[in-house]
Amino acid sequence: MSYTDNVKTPVGNIQITATDQAITSIAFGEELPVCTNELTQLAQTQLHAYFSGNSTSFQLPLAVSGTLFQQRIWEQVNQIPYGSASNYSAVAESSGNVRAVRAAANAIGRNTFAIVVPCHRVIGRNGSLTGYRWEAWRKEWLLKFEQQRSR
């Protein structure tokens, strides 16, 4: 069975989808019809804690689906500390392939777990806010939000 929930945030509605075993996606979008379970409720609780400034990390069972390379990239993105940013080149290098910048950027763009896998923390080498799947203004807002709370 599939479950859904929504979280209203300062940067728009977040859709949570799950099975009985894991969260399958956390994405910005229109409200979904609600049919919750323990996992969607857990994700909602943790997202509320994040946006209220009471939490800087997530402990959720995610159904991560991607190639081995994509999963390595997402693991590297998860290592970027709250309130910090890295760049696509550094993520590619830390994954073991310094020349795979474009492939790393594509993997980051395929992340289906907004905020939880913090792809918003990856910026251009020149500091530009490029390539955010859910619009650059959200990326800017999330980065500023985390930087203000990490001081």
Tab-separated table of C-alpha atoms in Angstrom:
chain	number	residue	atom	x	y	z
A	1	MET	CA	0.000	0.000	0.000
A	2	SER	CA	1.084	3.576	-0.621
A	3	TYR	CA	0.734	6.389	1.902
A	4	THR	CA	0.881	10.159	1.489
A	5	ASP	CA	1.025	13.262	3.634
A	6	ASN	CA	1.731	16.959	3.190
A	7	VAL	CA	3.735	19.475	5.180
A	8	LYS	CA	3.079	23.178	4.764
A	9	THR	CA	6.386	25.034	5.006
A	10	PRO	CA	7.644	28.585	4.463
A	11	VAL	CA	8.894	27.451	1.032
A	12	GLY	CA	5.784	25.615	-0.109
A	13	ASN	CA	4.018	22.321	0.307
A	14	ILE	CA	6.138	19.225	0.765
A	15	GLN	CA	4.681	15.908	-0.369
A	16	ILE	CA	5.674	12.795	1.563
A	17	THR	CA	5.091	9.346	0.079
A	18	ALA	CA	5.793	6.027	1.754
A	19	THR	CA	5.151	2.309	1.830
A	20	ASP	CA	4.838	0.212	4.966
A	21	GLN	CA	8.641	-0.192	4.954
A	22	ALA	CA	10.151	3.155	3.932
A	23	ILE	CA	9.718	6.739	2.789
A	24	THR	CA	9.700	6.722	-1.019
A	25	SER	CA	9.901	10.468	-1.685
A	26	ILE	CA	9.885	13.895	-0.080
A	27	ALA	CA	9.309	16.544	-2.713
A	28	PHE	CA	7.933	20.026	-3.219
A	29	GLY	CA	4.595	20.073	-5.022
A	30	GLU	CA	0.845	20.473	-4.820
A	31	GLU	CA	-1.009	18.915	-1.910
A	32	LEU	CA	-1.693	15.211	-2.229
A	33	PRO	CA	-4.757	13.435	-0.845
A	34	VAL	CA	-3.793	12.360	2.669
A	35	CYS	CA	-3.519	8.692	3.617
A	36	THR	CA	-0.932	8.560	6.408
A	37	ASN	CA	0.987	5.861	8.212
A	38	GLU	CA	3.651	5.911	10.936
A	39	LEU	CA	6.415	6.727	8.447
A	40	THR	CA	4.679	9.691	6.823
A	41	GLN	CA	3.859	11.001	10.284
A	42	LEU	CA	7.486	10.520	11.385
A	43	ALA	CA	8.696	12.460	8.334
A	44	GLN	CA	6.148	15.202	8.995
A	45	THR	CA	7.284	15.491	12.620
A	46	GLN	CA	10.954	15.718	11.621
A	47	LEU	CA	10.258	18.281	8.893
A	48	HIS	CA	8.303	20.424	11.373
A	49	ALA	CA	11.266	20.197	13.789
A	50	TYR	CA	13.651	21.245	10.990
A	51	PHE	CA	11.565	24.270	9.968
A	52	SER	CA	11.032	25.355	13.570
A	53	GLY	CA	14.820	25.335	14.063
A	54	ASN	CA	14.743	22.486	16.592
A	55	SER	CA	16.512	19.883	14.439
A	56	THR	CA	19.412	19.899	12.004
A	57	SER	CA	19.258	16.294	10.773
A	58	PHE	CA	16.842	13.536	9.848
A	59	GLN	CA	16.539	9.923	10.925
A	60	LEU	CA	14.178	8.394	8.393
A	61	PRO	CA	14.107	5.032	6.597
A	62	LEU	CA	14.467	6.108	2.971
A	63	ALA	CA	13.815	3.853	-0.024
A	64	VAL	CA	16.769	5.218	-1.993
A	65	SER	CA	16.667	4.123	-5.613
A	66	GLY	CA	19.471	4.954	-7.995
A	67	THR	CA	22.669	3.737	-9.581
A	68	LEU	CA	25.704	3.020	-7.418
A	69	PHE	CA	27.253	6.288	-8.626
A	70	GLN	CA	24.103	8.270	-7.729
A	71	GLN	CA	24.001	6.664	-4.300
A	72	ARG	CA	27.688	7.555	-3.714
A	73	ILE	CA	26.938	11.159	-4.677
A	74	TRP	CA	23.906	11.317	-2.362
A	75	GLU	CA	26.034	9.893	0.468
A	76	GLN	CA	28.550	12.705	-0.112
A	77	VAL	CA	25.763	15.291	-0.126
A	78	ASN	CA	24.579	13.894	3.221
A	79	GLN	CA	28.042	14.654	4.639
A	80	ILE	CA	27.732	18.408	4.034
A	81	PRO	CA	27.130	19.910	7.486
A	82	TYR	CA	24.005	21.873	8.350
A	83	GLY	CA	24.602	25.572	7.712
A	84	SER	CA	27.400	24.865	5.223
A	85	ALA	CA	27.644	24.519	1.477
A	86	SER	CA	29.879	22.628	-0.911
A	87	ASN	CA	30.223	22.723	-4.670
A	88	TYR	CA	29.620	20.210	-7.438
A	89	SER	CA	33.361	19.745	-8.086
A	90	ALA	CA	34.060	18.958	-4.435
A	91	VAL	CA	31.194	16.461	-4.307
A	92	ALA	CA	32.479	14.734	-7.457
A	93	GLU	CA	36.010	14.629	-6.042
A	94	SER	CA	34.893	13.251	-2.675
A	95	SER	CA	32.960	10.519	-4.476
A	96	GLY	CA	36.203	9.362	-6.079
A	97	ASN	CA	35.988	10.909	-9.544
A	98	VAL	CA	37.154	14.508	-9.805
A	99	ARG	CA	36.258	14.631	-13.518
A	100	ALA	CA	32.628	13.554	-13.016
A	101	VAL	CA	31.305	17.013	-12.140
A	102	ARG	CA	28.488	16.959	-14.690
A	103	ALA	CA	27.496	13.406	-13.705
A	104	ALA	CA	27.544	14.421	-10.036
A	105	ALA	CA	25.310	17.409	-10.813
A	106	ASN	CA	22.903	15.137	-12.690
A	107	ALA	CA	22.803	12.709	-9.748
A	108	ILE	CA	22.141	15.577	-7.344
A	109	GLY	CA	19.304	16.716	-9.608
A	110	ARG	CA	17.724	13.258	-9.405
A	111	ASN	CA	17.515	13.323	-5.603
A	112	THR	CA	13.893	12.638	-4.612
A	113	PHE	CA	14.296	13.486	-0.920
A	114	ALA	CA	14.175	17.291	-0.716
A	115	ILE	CA	15.849	18.741	2.391
A	116	VAL	CA	16.428	15.271	3.921
A	117	VAL	CA	19.194	14.575	1.380
A	118	PRO	CA	20.391	18.190	1.415
A	119	CYS	CA	21.102	18.842	-2.252
A	120	HIS	CA	20.282	22.494	-1.569
A	121	ARG	CA	23.716	22.671	0.108
A	122	VAL	CA	25.515	22.149	-3.222
A	123	ILE	CA	26.292	25.340	-5.121
A	124	GLY	CA	28.416	26.355	-8.081
A	125	ARG	CA	32.162	26.683	-7.569
A	126	ASN	CA	31.789	30.454	-8.028
A	127	GLY	CA	29.127	30.594	-5.294
A	128	SER	CA	26.169	30.717	-7.683
A	129	LEU	CA	22.940	28.979	-6.729
A	130	THR	CA	22.676	26.800	-9.789
A	131	GLY	CA	20.752	23.671	-10.537
A	132	TYR	CA	18.158	23.159	-7.825
A	133	ARG	CA	15.403	20.781	-8.874
A	134	TRP	CA	12.807	22.673	-6.825
A	135	GLU	CA	13.682	26.234	-7.944
A	136	ALA	CA	16.638	28.435	-7.041
A	137	TRP	CA	14.663	30.697	-4.682
A	138	ARG	CA	13.984	27.703	-2.414
A	139	LYS	CA	17.661	26.782	-2.430
A	140	GLU	CA	18.578	30.338	-1.444
A	141	TRP	CA	15.951	30.390	1.320
A	142	LEU	CA	17.058	27.025	2.750
A	143	LEU	CA	20.743	27.993	2.739
A	144	LYS	CA	20.055	31.299	4.507
A	145	PHE	CA	17.708	29.594	6.975
A	146	GLU	CA	20.359	27.034	7.945
A	147	GLN	CA	23.201	29.568	8.067
A	148	GLN	CA	21.236	31.840	10.417
A	149	ARG	CA	20.501	28.949	12.778
A	150	SER	CA	24.005	27.499	12.774
A	151	ARG	CA	25.723	30.614	14.136
